[in-house]
CSV table of C-alpha atoms in Angstrom, one decimal:
chain,number,residue,atom,x,y,z
A,1,UNK,CA,-10.8,64.6,-68.4
A,2,UNK,CA,-10.6,68.0,-66.7
A,3,UNK,CA,-9.9,70.9,-69.0
A,4,UNK,CA,-9.8,74.7,-69.1
A,5,UNK,CA,-10.9,76.9,-72.2
A,6,UNK,CA,-9.8,80.5,-72.4
A,7,UNK,CA,-10.7,83.0,-75.0
A,8,UNK,CA,-8.2,83.5,-77.9
A,9,UNK,CA,-5.8,86.5,-77.7
A,10,UNK,CA,-4.3,88.9,-78.1
A,11,UNK,CA,-6.8,91.2,-76.4
A,12,UNK,CA,-5.9,94.8,-77.2
A,13,UNK,CA,-7.2,97.6,-75.1
A,14,UNK,CA,-6.6,101.2,-74.4
A,15,UNK,CA,-5.6,102.3,-70.9
A,16,UNK,CA,-8.6,102.7,-68.6
A,17,UNK,CA,-10.7,100.3,-70.6
A,18,UNK,CA,-12.8,97.5,-69.0
A,19,UNK,CA,-11.3,94.1,-69.3
A,20,UNK,CA,-12.9,90.7,-69.5
A,21,UNK,CA,-11.0,87.5,-70.3
A,22,UNK,CA,-13.4,84.6,-70.5
A,23,UNK,CA,-12.5,81.1,-68.8
A,24,UNK,CA,-14.7,78.1,-68.7
A,25,UNK,CA,-13.8,74.6,-67.3
A,26,UNK,CA,-14.9,71.0,-67.4
A,27,UNK,CA,-14.3,68.9,-64.4
A,28,UNK,CA,-15.6,66.3,-61.9
A,29,UNK,CA,-17.0,68.0,-58.8
A,30,UNK,CA,-16.0,71.6,-57.9
A,31,UNK,CA,-12.3,72.2,-58.2
A,32,UNK,CA,-10.4,75.2,-57.0
A,33,UNK,CA,-9.9,77.7,-59.7
A,34,UNK,CA,-7.0,80.1,-60.4
A,35,UNK,CA,-5.8,82.9,-62.5
A,36,UNK,CA,-2.0,83.2,-63.0
A,37,UNK,CA,-0.2,86.1,-64.8
A,38,UNK,CA,3.0,86.0,-66.7
A,39,UNK,CA,4.6,89.6,-67.2
A,40,UNK,CA,7.3,89.9,-69.9
A,41,UNK,CA,10.5,88.1,-68.9
A,42,UNK,CA,9.2,86.7,-65.8
A,43,UNK,CA,7.7,83.4,-64.6
A,44,UNK,CA,4.0,82.8,-63.9
A,45,UNK,CA,2.7,84.1,-60.6
A,46,UNK,CA,-0.6,83.6,-58.9
A,47,UNK,CA,-3.0,86.6,-59.5
A,48,UNK,CA,-6.1,85.3,-57.6
A,49,UNK,CA,-8.0,82.1,-56.8
A,50,UNK,CA,-11.4,80.9,-55.6
A,51,UNK,CA,-11.9,77.6,-53.8
A,52,UNK,CA,-15.7,77.0,-53.8
A,53,UNK,CA,-18.8,78.1,-55.7
A,54,UNK,CA,-19.8,81.7,-55.5
A,55,UNK,CA,-16.3,82.7,-54.1
A,56,UNK,CA,-14.8,85.9,-55.6
A,57,UNK,CA,-11.1,86.1,-55.8
A,58,UNK,CA,-9.5,89.5,-56.1
A,59,UNK,CA,-6.0,91.2,-56.3
A,60,UNK,CA,-4.5,94.2,-57.9
A,61,UNK,CA,-7.9,95.4,-59.0
A,62,UNK,CA,-8.7,92.1,-60.8
A,63,UNK,CA,-11.7,90.1,-59.8
A,64,UNK,CA,-13.2,86.7,-60.8
A,65,UNK,CA,-16.2,84.9,-59.5
A,66,UNK,CA,-16.5,81.0,-59.4
A,67,UNK,CA,-19.8,80.4,-61.2
A,68,UNK,CA,-20.7,76.6,-61.0
A,69,UNK,CA,-23.9,77.1,-62.9
A,70,UNK,CA,-22.0,78.2,-66.0
A,71,UNK,CA,-18.8,76.5,-65.1
A,72,UNK,CA,-16.9,79.8,-65.6
A,73,UNK,CA,-14.4,81.9,-64.0
A,74,UNK,CA,-14.0,85.1,-66.0
A,75,UNK,CA,-11.3,87.6,-65.2
A,76,UNK,CA,-12.3,91.2,-65.0
A,77,UNK,CA,-10.8,94.6,-64.2
A,78,UNK,CA,-12.6,98.0,-64.4
A,79,UNK,CA,-9.7,100.0,-65.8
A,80,UNK,CA,-6.5,98.5,-67.1
A,81,UNK,CA,-3.1,100.2,-67.2
A,82,UNK,CA,-0.2,99.7,-69.4
A,83,UNK,CA,1.6,97.7,-66.8
A,84,UNK,CA,-1.2,95.0,-66.9
A,85,UNK,CA,0.1,93.9,-70.2
A,86,UNK,CA,0.8,90.3,-69.8
A,87,UNK,CA,-0.3,86.7,-70.6
A,88,UNK,CA,-3.1,85.5,-68.3
A,89,UNK,CA,-3.7,81.8,-67.6
A,90,UNK,CA,-6.8,80.4,-66.1
A,91,UNK,CA,-6.3,77.0,-64.2
A,92,UNK,CA,-8.0,74.5,-62.0
A,93,UNK,CA,-6.7,72.0,-59.5
A,94,UNK,CA,-7.4,68.4,-60.1
A,95,UNK,CA,-5.4,66.8,-57.3
A,96,UNK,CA,-2.7,67.5,-54.7
A,97,UNK,CA,-0.9,70.6,-56.3
A,98,UNK,CA,-1.7,69.4,-59.8
A,99,UNK,CA,-3.0,72.3,-61.9
A,100,UNK,CA,-4.6,72.1,-65.3
A,101,UNK,CA,-4.0,75.3,-67.4
A,102,UNK,CA,-5.7,76.9,-70.2
A,103,UNK,CA,-3.7,78.2,-73.2
A,104,UNK,CA,-3.2,81.7,-72.0
A,105,UNK,CA,-4.6,85.0,-73.2
A,106,UNK,CA,-2.2,87.7,-74.1
A,107,UNK,CA,-3.4,91.2,-73.0
A,108,UNK,CA,-1.8,94.3,-74.7
A,109,UNK,CA,-2.7,97.7,-73.2
A,110,UNK,CA,-1.8,100.8,-75.1
A,111,UNK,CA,-1.5,104.4,-73.6
B,1,UNK,CA,13.3,84.8,-49.7
B,2,UNK,CA,12.8,81.9,-52.1
B,3,UNK,CA,14.0,82.0,-55.7
B,4,UNK,CA,13.9,79.6,-58.5
B,5,UNK,CA,16.2,79.6,-61.5
B,6,UNK,CA,16.2,77.6,-64.7
B,7,UNK,CA,18.5,77.4,-67.6
B,8,UNK,CA,19.2,77.7,-70.4
B,9,UNK,CA,16.6,80.3,-71.4
B,10,UNK,CA,16.7,79.5,-75.0
B,11,UNK,CA,17.9,76.4,-76.8
B,12,UNK,CA,17.9,75.2,-80.4
B,13,UNK,CA,18.7,71.7,-80.9
B,14,UNK,CA,18.8,69.2,-83.9
B,15,UNK,CA,16.5,66.2,-84.0
B,16,UNK,CA,18.1,63.3,-82.3
B,17,UNK,CA,20.4,65.3,-80.0
B,18,UNK,CA,20.3,65.1,-76.2
B,19,UNK,CA,18.7,67.6,-73.8
B,20,UNK,CA,19.3,68.7,-70.4
B,21,UNK,CA,17.4,71.5,-68.7
B,22,UNK,CA,18.1,72.3,-65.1
B,23,UNK,CA,16.2,74.0,-62.4
B,24,UNK,CA,17.3,75.0,-58.9
B,25,UNK,CA,15.3,76.5,-56.0
B,26,UNK,CA,16.9,78.5,-53.2
B,27,UNK,CA,15.7,79.6,-49.8
B,28,UNK,CA,13.6,76.6,-49.0
B,29,UNK,CA,13.9,72.9,-48.1
B,30,UNK,CA,12.1,69.8,-49.4
B,31,UNK,CA,10.0,71.6,-51.9
B,32,UNK,CA,7.7,69.9,-54.3
B,33,UNK,CA,9.1,70.4,-57.9
B,34,UNK,CA,7.3,70.4,-61.2
B,35,UNK,CA,8.1,70.5,-64.9
B,36,UNK,CA,5.4,71.9,-67.3
B,37,UNK,CA,5.4,72.3,-71.0
B,38,UNK,CA,3.5,74.5,-73.2
B,39,UNK,CA,3.4,73.5,-76.9
B,40,UNK,CA,2.2,75.8,-79.6
B,41,UNK,CA,-1.6,76.4,-79.2
B,42,UNK,CA,-1.9,74.3,-76.1
B,43,UNK,CA,-2.1,75.0,-72.4
B,44,UNK,CA,0.5,74.3,-69.9
B,45,UNK,CA,0.9,70.6,-69.4
B,46,UNK,CA,2.3,68.9,-66.3
B,47,UNK,CA,5.1,66.6,-67.4
B,48,UNK,CA,6.6,65.5,-64.0
B,49,UNK,CA,6.5,66.2,-60.4
B,50,UNK,CA,8.6,65.3,-57.4
B,51,UNK,CA,8.0,65.3,-53.6
B,52,UNK,CA,11.5,64.3,-52.6
B,53,UNK,CA,15.0,63.3,-53.8
B,54,UNK,CA,14.8,60.5,-56.3
B,55,UNK,CA,11.1,60.4,-56.3
B,56,UNK,CA,9.7,61.2,-59.7
B,57,UNK,CA,6.1,60.9,-61.0
B,58,UNK,CA,5.4,61.2,-64.7
B,59,UNK,CA,2.0,62.6,-65.9
B,60,UNK,CA,2.1,61.7,-69.5
B,61,UNK,CA,4.2,59.2,-71.6
B,62,UNK,CA,6.7,60.8,-73.6
B,63,UNK,CA,10.3,61.1,-74.9
B,64,UNK,CA,11.5,63.0,-71.8
B,65,UNK,CA,12.6,62.0,-68.3
B,66,UNK,CA,13.2,64.0,-65.1
B,67,UNK,CA,15.6,63.5,-62.2
B,68,UNK,CA,16.1,65.0,-58.8
B,69,UNK,CA,19.7,64.3,-57.7
B,70,UNK,CA,19.5,66.9,-54.9
B,71,UNK,CA,16.8,68.4,-52.7
B,72,UNK,CA,16.5,71.6,-54.7
B,73,UNK,CA,17.5,70.5,-58.1
B,74,UNK,CA,15.3,69.2,-60.8
B,75,UNK,CA,16.6,68.2,-64.3
B,76,UNK,CA,14.6,67.5,-67.4
B,77,UNK,CA,16.3,65.2,-70.1
B,78,UNK,CA,16.1,63.6,-73.2
B,79,UNK,CA,18.4,61.1,-75.0
B,80,UNK,CA,17.2,61.9,-78.4
B,81,UNK,CA,15.0,64.9,-79.2
B,82,UNK,CA,11.9,64.8,-81.5
B,83,UNK,CA,10.4,67.8,-83.4
B,84,UNK,CA,7.4,67.3,-81.1
B,85,UNK,CA,9.6,68.1,-78.2
B,86,UNK,CA,9.7,71.8,-79.1
B,87,UNK,CA,7.9,74.0,-76.8
B,88,UNK,CA,8.2,76.3,-73.6
B,89,UNK,CA,9.3,74.5,-70.6
B,90,UNK,CA,8.6,75.8,-67.1
B,91,UNK,CA,9.9,74.6,-63.7
B,92,UNK,CA,8.0,75.3,-60.6
B,93,UNK,CA,8.0,74.7,-56.9
B,94,UNK,CA,5.5,74.7,-53.9
B,95,UNK,CA,6.2,74.3,-50.2
B,96,UNK,CA,6.3,70.7,-49.0
B,97,UNK,CA,2.8,69.5,-47.7
B,98,UNK,CA,0.9,72.6,-48.8
B,99,UNK,CA,-2.0,72.1,-51.1
B,100,UNK,CA,-3.0,75.7,-51.8
B,101,UNK,CA,-2.7,75.5,-55.6
B,102,UNK,CA,0.0,78.2,-55.6
B,103,UNK,CA,2.9,77.3,-57.6
B,104,UNK,CA,6.1,79.4,-58.0
B,105,UNK,CA,7.4,79.4,-61.5
B,106,UNK,CA,10.8,80.0,-63.1
B,107,UNK,CA,11.1,82.1,-66.2
B,108,UNK,CA,11.0,79.3,-68.6
B,109,UNK,CA,13.2,77.7,-71.2
B,110,UNK,CA,12.2,77.8,-74.8
B,111,UNK,CA,13.3,74.7,-76.9
B,112,UNK,CA,13.2,74.6,-80.7
B,113,UNK,CA,14.0,71.3,-82.2
B,114,UNK,CA,15.0,71.5,-86.0
């Protein structure tokens, strides 16, 4: 069945460092891909998405490119801030509003 | 604006006891509603979804059930909890008829079964 694999966390970075969180997927066809973020004490919220191969989703300085050749959707940010500390979830859509999520990767950014 | 609330935020229950988690959405009508669970070391798993009052679809067989007694109310229940029911439960909603993949989540309920 469809699945999403994320890198294990926590990822610990200093402020202004470059961030990469890896995400790969297994699916039939070319599903839409998403990154959700959960800040402390809050619910998950959509960060960015890509609906077809080679699309780049971007928001709040974060980017991810849909790579069908490597079945990947890695999340990147050029310079992280303390306020980016959160748990990041990669997901794919496998049917009407049905999302398959990865395990989540916790990011800790120190000043 | 739309808001989603779920409670309780934290729950510790003995094995064999009943469970009721409640979720309500405000500021919208006829939302699609969802219950997800994250068990330790696993991704968020879709448990139930509902497209209308009294309409519940189950994604995985389990010890839990869901009900939608009102348009914007979604309840997750169990008659007898198992240890394996421990986890983080998230309620979510999306606008009726939309298929963007964007869900709006509540803050979650952490259940520990002892």
